[in-house]
Amino acid sequence: MSSLRKHFEQILEPAGVQINGSHPWDITVHNEQLFSRISRDGTLGLGEAYMDGWWDCESIDEMIARSFRAGLEDKIRSNLKFLIYLIGFRIINRQSESRAFQVAERHYDIGNDVFERMLDKHMNYSCGFWESANCLEDAQMAKMEMICEKLQLERGMKVLEIGCGWGALARWMSQRYGVSVTGVTVSKEQAKLARSRCADLPVSIELADYRTLNGEYDRIVSVGMFEHVGQKNYRTYFAKARSLLKDQGLFLLHTIGAGREGFATDRWIEKYIFPNGVIPSMHAIVKASEHVLAMEDWHNFGADYDPTLMAWHENVKQAWPQLRQRYDEQFRRMFEYYLLVSAGSFRARANHVWQVMFSKHGIAGGYSAAR
């Protein structure tokens, strides 16, 4: 046994994870160079090695959850390359206007067929609300309905959706509440399908960066887009929302949240799934929004992302016989790893899902949020 392998066995021991063990969360190693690769490249090397078939695990989600609970993330990714990466993330504005469309080119535009098979029939690509739901479909409808109730929509209102995806929420709001919606996305594929799905409604879909928007709206909603804004642009983002919101308007921000302070994402996720992405901390949101908007409510239902991601993974697994005609085995392992690692992080409560309600000046008499 190499000393490097023994070193990683000792690192994994507090999590109850073994190498070539018998539990579903144990790691089966196919290439002994795995340990030097992780030592050199941290979590990036771990993910790339999985894509290359160097290791397997029956329950990656549980392995990751156990690792997070045992605090192993820092031990695995603490190396010079990660330090350089982290410094670069802090210094460079990786989410500038000129780079805004990169995440669409690399992820959201990979093919609508993947997302149509992975997501619910409405195509919500964000956490569902599972309090009274037994399946993905119900959880996503409950989430959309909760958003509408929190926004206190009334017929005839003008609504702006920053980051509209494939038009799920825009269609829901317009159909059920009689509002007109302007949806904005940086993804050409999302825009094309959203326009088709909302063609019979007062919904306009624009291909644009949020910084270029103008107009005045009764309500603003942004679901799963703030993760692409970046810490150097948070103040700009909230100031833009304020400028677009009517005096008695409401703004709902739905975002993944980091369990601790810091501005970085996992190197593997950033390289292969969400280029330039960064998960905000609670402190960062508060600091950037104070003196710009009035915070009315903060709701955390991050544990619900675990069943959402596991449902997506099951859908991709079931659809793979059809998808494999267009995508290779490395793509399958990449997407599987992304979904299961993400599920494990939410199961361990290392990441959260926040819905934060804002108003422009504070709602007279107070605001009461739906749950």
Coordinates of C-alpha atoms in Angstrom, one line a residue:
M1 CA 0.0 0.0 0.0
S2 CA 1.4 3.4 -1.0
S3 CA 1.9 6.1 1.7
L4 CA -0.4 8.4 -0.3
R5 CA -3.2 5.9 -0.3
K6 CA -2.8 5.4 3.4
H7 CA -2.9 9.2 3.9
F8 CA -6.3 9.4 2.1
E9 CA -7.6 6.4 4.1
Q10 CA -6.8 8.3 7.3
I11 CA -8.5 11.5 5.9
L12 CA -11.7 9.5 5.0
E13 CA -11.9 7.6 8.3
P14 CA -13.8 10.3 10.3
A15 CA -16.5 10.2 7.6
G16 CA -16.8 6.4 7.8
V17 CA -15.8 6.1 4.1
Q18 CA -13.5 3.3 3.1
I19 CA -11.5 2.6 0.0
N20 CA -12.7 -0.6 -1.6
G21 CA -15.1 -1.2 1.3
S22 CA -18.5 -2.9 1.3
H23 CA -20.8 0.1 2.1
P24 CA -22.7 1.9 -0.6
W25 CA -20.8 5.1 0.2
D26 CA -17.4 3.5 0.0
I27 CA -15.1 4.3 -2.9
T28 CA -14.0 1.6 -5.4
V29 CA -10.6 2.5 -6.9
H30 CA -9.8 1.4 -10.5
N31 CA -6.6 3.4 -10.9
E32 CA -4.1 3.8 -8.1
Q33 CA -2.9 7.1 -9.6
L34 CA -6.2 8.5 -8.2
F35 CA -4.5 9.5 -4.9
S36 CA -1.7 11.5 -6.5
R37 CA -4.3 13.2 -8.8
I38 CA -6.4 14.3 -5.8
S39 CA -3.3 15.4 -4.0
R40 CA -2.2 17.6 -6.9
D41 CA -5.6 18.9 -8.1
G42 CA -7.9 18.6 -5.0
T43 CA -11.7 18.3 -5.7
L44 CA -11.1 19.2 -9.4
G45 CA -8.9 16.1 -9.7
L46 CA -11.5 14.0 -7.8
G47 CA -14.2 14.9 -10.2
E48 CA -12.1 14.6 -13.3
A49 CA -11.0 11.2 -12.2
Y50 CA -14.6 10.1 -11.8
M51 CA -15.3 11.3 -15.4
D52 CA -12.4 9.2 -16.6
G53 CA -13.6 6.1 -14.8
W54 CA -10.8 5.9 -12.2
W55 CA -13.2 5.3 -9.3
D56 CA -16.8 4.5 -8.6
C57 CA -19.2 4.7 -5.7
E58 CA -22.6 3.2 -5.5
S59 CA -23.9 6.1 -3.4
I60 CA -21.8 9.2 -4.3
D61 CA -24.5 11.5 -2.7
E62 CA -24.1 9.8 0.7
M63 CA -20.3 9.7 0.4
I64 CA -20.3 13.4 -0.2
A65 CA -22.8 14.1 2.6
R66 CA -20.6 12.2 5.0
S67 CA -17.5 14.0 3.8
F68 CA -19.0 17.4 4.3
R69 CA -20.3 16.5 7.8
A70 CA -16.8 15.4 8.7
G71 CA -15.2 18.6 7.3
L72 CA -13.2 16.8 4.7
E73 CA -13.7 19.4 1.9
D74 CA -10.9 21.7 3.1
K75 CA -8.5 18.8 3.6
I76 CA -9.0 17.6 0.0
R77 CA -8.9 21.0 -1.7
S78 CA -6.2 22.7 0.4
N79 CA -3.3 23.1 -2.0
L80 CA -1.4 25.7 -4.0
K81 CA -3.6 25.4 -7.1
F82 CA -6.7 26.1 -5.1
L83 CA -5.1 29.0 -3.3
I84 CA -4.2 30.6 -6.7
Y85 CA -7.7 29.9 -8.0
L86 CA -9.2 31.5 -4.9
I87 CA -7.1 34.6 -5.2
G88 CA -8.1 35.0 -8.8
F89 CA -11.7 34.7 -7.9
R90 CA -11.3 37.5 -5.4
I91 CA -9.4 39.9 -7.6
I92 CA -10.9 39.4 -11.1
N93 CA -14.5 40.2 -11.9
R94 CA -15.3 36.9 -13.5
Q95 CA -19.0 37.8 -14.0
S96 CA -18.4 41.0 -16.0
E97 CA -20.9 42.0 -18.7
S98 CA -18.5 40.7 -21.4
R99 CA -18.5 37.3 -19.7
A100 CA -22.2 37.1 -18.8
F101 CA -23.1 34.7 -21.6
Q102 CA -20.3 32.1 -21.0
V103 CA -22.4 30.0 -18.5
A104 CA -25.1 29.7 -21.2
E105 CA -22.7 28.6 -23.8
R106 CA -21.1 26.0 -21.5
H107 CA -24.2 24.7 -19.6
Y108 CA -27.7 26.0 -20.4
D109 CA -27.2 25.6 -24.2
I110 CA -25.8 22.0 -24.1
G111 CA -29.1 20.7 -25.4
N112 CA -32.7 21.2 -24.4
D113 CA -33.2 17.4 -24.7
V114 CA -31.2 16.8 -21.6
F115 CA -33.2 19.3 -19.5
E116 CA -36.6 18.3 -21.0
R117 CA -35.9 14.7 -19.8
M118 CA -34.3 15.7 -16.4
L119 CA -36.8 18.3 -15.2
D120 CA -40.5 18.3 -14.4
K121 CA -43.0 19.0 -17.2
H122 CA -42.9 22.7 -16.5
M123 CA -39.1 22.7 -16.7
N124 CA -38.1 24.3 -13.4
Y125 CA -34.3 24.2 -13.0
S126 CA -34.3 25.1 -9.3
C127 CA -35.2 23.6 -5.9
G128 CA -38.7 22.3 -5.4
F129 CA -40.8 22.8 -2.2
W130 CA -41.4 19.4 -0.7
E131 CA -43.4 20.2 2.5
S132 CA -46.6 18.7 1.2
A133 CA -45.3 17.1 -2.0
N134 CA -44.6 13.4 -2.8
C135 CA -43.1 13.8 -6.3
L136 CA -41.0 16.2 -8.3
E137 CA -44.0 17.5 -10.2
D138 CA -45.9 18.5 -7.1
A139 CA -42.8 20.0 -5.4
Q140 CA -42.2 22.3 -8.3
M141 CA -45.8 23.4 -8.6
A142 CA -45.8 24.1 -4.9
K143 CA -42.6 26.2 -5.3
M144 CA -44.1 28.3 -8.1
E145 CA -47.3 28.8 -6.2
M146 CA -45.4 29.8 -3.1
I147 CA -43.5 32.4 -5.1
C148 CA -46.7 33.8 -6.5
E149 CA -48.2 34.1 -3.1
K150 CA -45.1 35.8 -1.6
L151 CA -45.2 38.3 -4.5
Q152 CA -48.9 39.0 -3.8
L153 CA -49.7 39.1 -7.5
E154 CA -52.7 40.9 -8.8
R155 CA -54.3 40.8 -12.2
G156 CA -52.8 43.4 -14.6
M157 CA -49.5 43.7 -12.8
K158 CA -46.2 44.0 -14.8
V159 CA -43.6 41.4 -13.6
L160 CA -40.0 41.1 -14.4
E161 CA -38.2 37.7 -14.1
I162 CA -34.5 38.0 -14.1
G163 CA -33.2 34.6 -15.2
C164 CA -36.4 33.1 -16.7
G165 CA -35.0 29.7 -17.7
W166 CA -37.3 27.9 -20.1
G167 CA -40.3 30.0 -19.1
A168 CA -41.9 27.8 -16.4
L169 CA -42.6 30.5 -13.8
A170 CA -43.4 33.2 -16.4
R171 CA -46.1 30.9 -17.9
W172 CA -47.4 29.9 -14.4
M173 CA -47.7 33.5 -13.2
S174 CA -49.3 34.8 -16.4
Q175 CA -51.8 31.9 -16.8
R176 CA -52.9 31.7 -13.2
Y177 CA -52.7 35.3 -12.1
G178 CA -53.3 37.3 -15.2
V179 CA -50.0 39.3 -15.1
S180 CA -47.8 40.3 -18.0
V181 CA -44.2 39.1 -17.7
T182 CA -40.9 40.1 -19.1
G183 CA -38.5 37.2 -18.8
V184 CA -34.7 37.7 -19.3
T185 CA -32.1 35.0 -19.9
V186 CA -28.5 34.8 -21.3
S187 CA -29.2 31.4 -22.9
K188 CA -30.2 31.3 -26.6
E189 CA -31.7 27.8 -26.2
Q190 CA -33.7 28.8 -23.1
A191 CA -35.0 31.9 -24.9
K192 CA -36.1 29.9 -27.9
L193 CA -38.0 27.3 -26.0
A194 CA -39.4 29.8 -23.5
R195 CA -40.9 31.8 -26.3
S196 CA -42.5 28.7 -27.8
R197 CA -43.9 27.6 -24.4
C198 CA -45.3 31.1 -23.7
A199 CA -46.5 32.1 -27.2
D200 CA -50.1 32.3 -26.2
L201 CA -49.6 34.5 -23.2
P202 CA -48.6 38.2 -22.5
V203 CA -45.0 37.0 -21.9
S204 CA -42.0 38.6 -23.5
I205 CA -38.7 36.7 -23.4
E206 CA -35.5 38.8 -23.9
L207 CA -31.9 37.6 -24.5
A208 CA -30.1 40.1 -22.3
D209 CA -27.8 40.7 -19.3
Y210 CA -29.6 42.1 -16.3
R211 CA -27.4 45.2 -16.3
T212 CA -28.9 46.4 -19.6
L213 CA -32.5 46.3 -18.4
N214 CA -34.8 49.4 -18.2
G215 CA -38.5 50.0 -17.3
E216 CA -40.6 49.9 -14.2
Y217 CA -42.3 46.9 -12.7
D218 CA -44.8 46.0 -10.0
R219 CA -42.9 42.9 -9.1
I220 CA -39.5 41.4 -9.7
V221 CA -38.5 37.8 -9.3
S222 CA -35.2 36.1 -9.8
V223 CA -34.9 32.3 -9.3
G224 CA -31.5 30.5 -9.5
M225 CA -29.8 33.3 -11.3
F226 CA -28.0 35.2 -8.5
E227 CA -25.4 32.4 -8.3
H228 CA -24.1 33.8 -11.7
V229 CA -23.9 37.4 -10.5
G230 CA -20.6 37.3 -8.6
Q231 CA -19.5 39.2 -5.5
K232 CA -18.1 42.2 -7.3
N233 CA -21.5 42.8 -8.9
Y234 CA -23.9 42.2 -6.0
R235 CA -24.3 45.9 -5.3
T236 CA -24.9 46.6 -9.0
Y237 CA -27.5 43.9 -9.1
F238 CA -29.5 45.2 -6.1
A239 CA -29.2 48.8 -7.3
K240 CA -30.5 47.7 -10.7
A241 CA -33.5 45.8 -9.1
R242 CA -34.3 49.0 -7.1
S243 CA -34.2 51.1 -10.2
L244 CA -36.7 48.8 -12.0
L245 CA -39.1 48.4 -9.0
K246 CA -42.1 50.6 -8.4
D247 CA -42.4 52.4 -5.0
Q248 CA -44.8 49.8 -3.5
G249 CA -43.3 46.9 -5.4
L250 CA -41.9 43.6 -4.2
F251 CA -38.8 41.7 -5.2
L252 CA -38.2 38.0 -4.5
L253 CA -34.7 36.7 -4.7
H254 CA -34.4 32.9 -4.8
T255 CA -30.8 31.6 -4.6
I256 CA -28.5 28.9 -3.4
G257 CA -26.6 30.1 -0.3
A258 CA -23.2 29.1 1.1
G259 CA -23.1 27.7 4.6
R260 CA -20.1 29.9 5.5
E261 CA -18.4 33.1 4.5
G262 CA -16.3 33.2 1.3
F263 CA -16.4 33.8 -2.4
A264 CA -15.6 30.7 -4.4
T265 CA -17.2 27.6 -5.8
D266 CA -15.9 24.1 -6.2
R267 CA -13.2 24.1 -8.9
W268 CA -14.8 21.1 -10.7
I269 CA -18.3 22.6 -10.7
E270 CA -16.9 25.9 -11.9
K271 CA -15.0 24.3 -14.8
Y272 CA -17.5 21.7 -16.0
I273 CA -21.0 23.0 -15.0
F274 CA -21.3 26.7 -14.0
P275 CA -18.4 28.8 -15.4
N276 CA -17.8 31.9 -13.3
G277 CA -20.4 30.8 -10.7
V278 CA -20.2 31.7 -7.1
I279 CA -22.5 30.8 -4.2
P280 CA -23.3 33.9 -2.0
S281 CA -23.1 33.9 1.7
M282 CA -25.8 35.4 3.9
H283 CA -23.4 38.2 5.0
A284 CA -22.7 39.1 1.3
I285 CA -26.4 39.4 0.5
V286 CA -27.1 41.5 3.5
K287 CA -24.1 43.8 3.0
A288 CA -24.8 44.4 -0.7
S289 CA -28.5 45.0 -0.3
E290 CA -28.5 47.2 2.8
H291 CA -29.3 50.9 2.2
V292 CA -30.5 49.8 -1.3
L293 CA -33.6 47.8 -0.6
A294 CA -35.6 46.9 2.5
M295 CA -35.5 43.3 3.5
E296 CA -39.0 42.0 4.4
D297 CA -38.5 38.2 4.9
W298 CA -35.9 35.4 4.7
H299 CA -36.9 31.8 4.1
N300 CA -34.5 28.8 4.1
F301 CA -35.7 25.5 2.6
G302 CA -32.3 24.2 1.5
A303 CA -32.9 20.6 2.7
D304 CA -35.5 20.4 -0.1
Y305 CA -32.8 20.5 -2.8
D306 CA -31.6 17.0 -1.8
P307 CA -34.8 15.2 -3.0
T308 CA -35.0 17.6 -6.0
L309 CA -31.6 16.7 -7.2
M310 CA -32.1 13.0 -6.6
A311 CA -35.3 13.1 -8.6
W312 CA -33.4 14.8 -11.5
H313 CA -30.7 12.2 -11.3
E314 CA -33.3 9.4 -11.5
N315 CA -34.9 11.1 -14.5
V316 CA -31.5 11.3 -16.3
K317 CA -30.8 7.7 -15.5
Q318 CA -34.1 6.6 -16.9
A319 CA -33.6 8.7 -20.1
W320 CA -30.0 7.7 -20.7
P321 CA -30.9 5.0 -23.4
Q322 CA -32.3 7.8 -25.5
L323 CA -29.7 10.5 -24.5
R324 CA -26.7 8.2 -25.2
Q325 CA -27.4 8.6 -29.0
R326 CA -26.1 12.3 -28.6
Y327 CA -23.9 12.2 -25.5
D328 CA -21.0 10.0 -24.6
E329 CA -20.2 8.1 -21.5
Q330 CA -17.9 10.8 -20.1
F331 CA -20.8 13.3 -20.4
R332 CA -23.0 10.8 -18.5
R333 CA -20.5 10.5 -15.7
M334 CA -20.0 14.2 -15.6
F335 CA -23.7 15.0 -15.2
E336 CA -24.2 12.1 -12.7
Y337 CA -21.4 13.4 -10.6
Y338 CA -22.7 17.0 -10.7
L339 CA -26.2 16.0 -9.5
L340 CA -25.1 13.5 -6.8
V341 CA -22.3 15.7 -5.4
S342 CA -24.8 18.6 -5.2
A343 CA -27.4 16.4 -3.5
G344 CA -24.9 15.4 -0.9
S345 CA -23.9 19.0 -0.1
F346 CA -27.5 19.9 0.6
R347 CA -28.1 16.7 2.6
A348 CA -25.2 17.7 4.8
R349 CA -26.7 21.3 5.0
A350 CA -23.4 22.7 3.7
N351 CA -25.4 24.7 1.2
H352 CA -28.8 26.3 1.5
V353 CA -31.7 27.6 -0.6
W354 CA -32.9 31.1 0.4
Q355 CA -35.9 33.1 -0.7
V356 CA -35.5 36.7 0.4
M357 CA -38.2 39.3 0.0
F358 CA -37.3 42.9 -0.6
S359 CA -39.3 46.1 -1.0
K360 CA -38.1 49.5 -2.1
H361 CA -38.8 51.5 1.0
G362 CA -40.5 49.0 3.4
I363 CA -44.1 48.0 3.0
A364 CA -46.5 50.2 5.0
G365 CA -48.0 48.2 7.9
G366 CA -45.5 45.3 7.3
Y367 CA -45.2 42.3 5.0
S368 CA -46.4 38.8 5.8
A369 CA -44.8 36.0 3.7
A370 CA -46.5 32.8 2.6
R371 CA -45.0 29.5 3.5

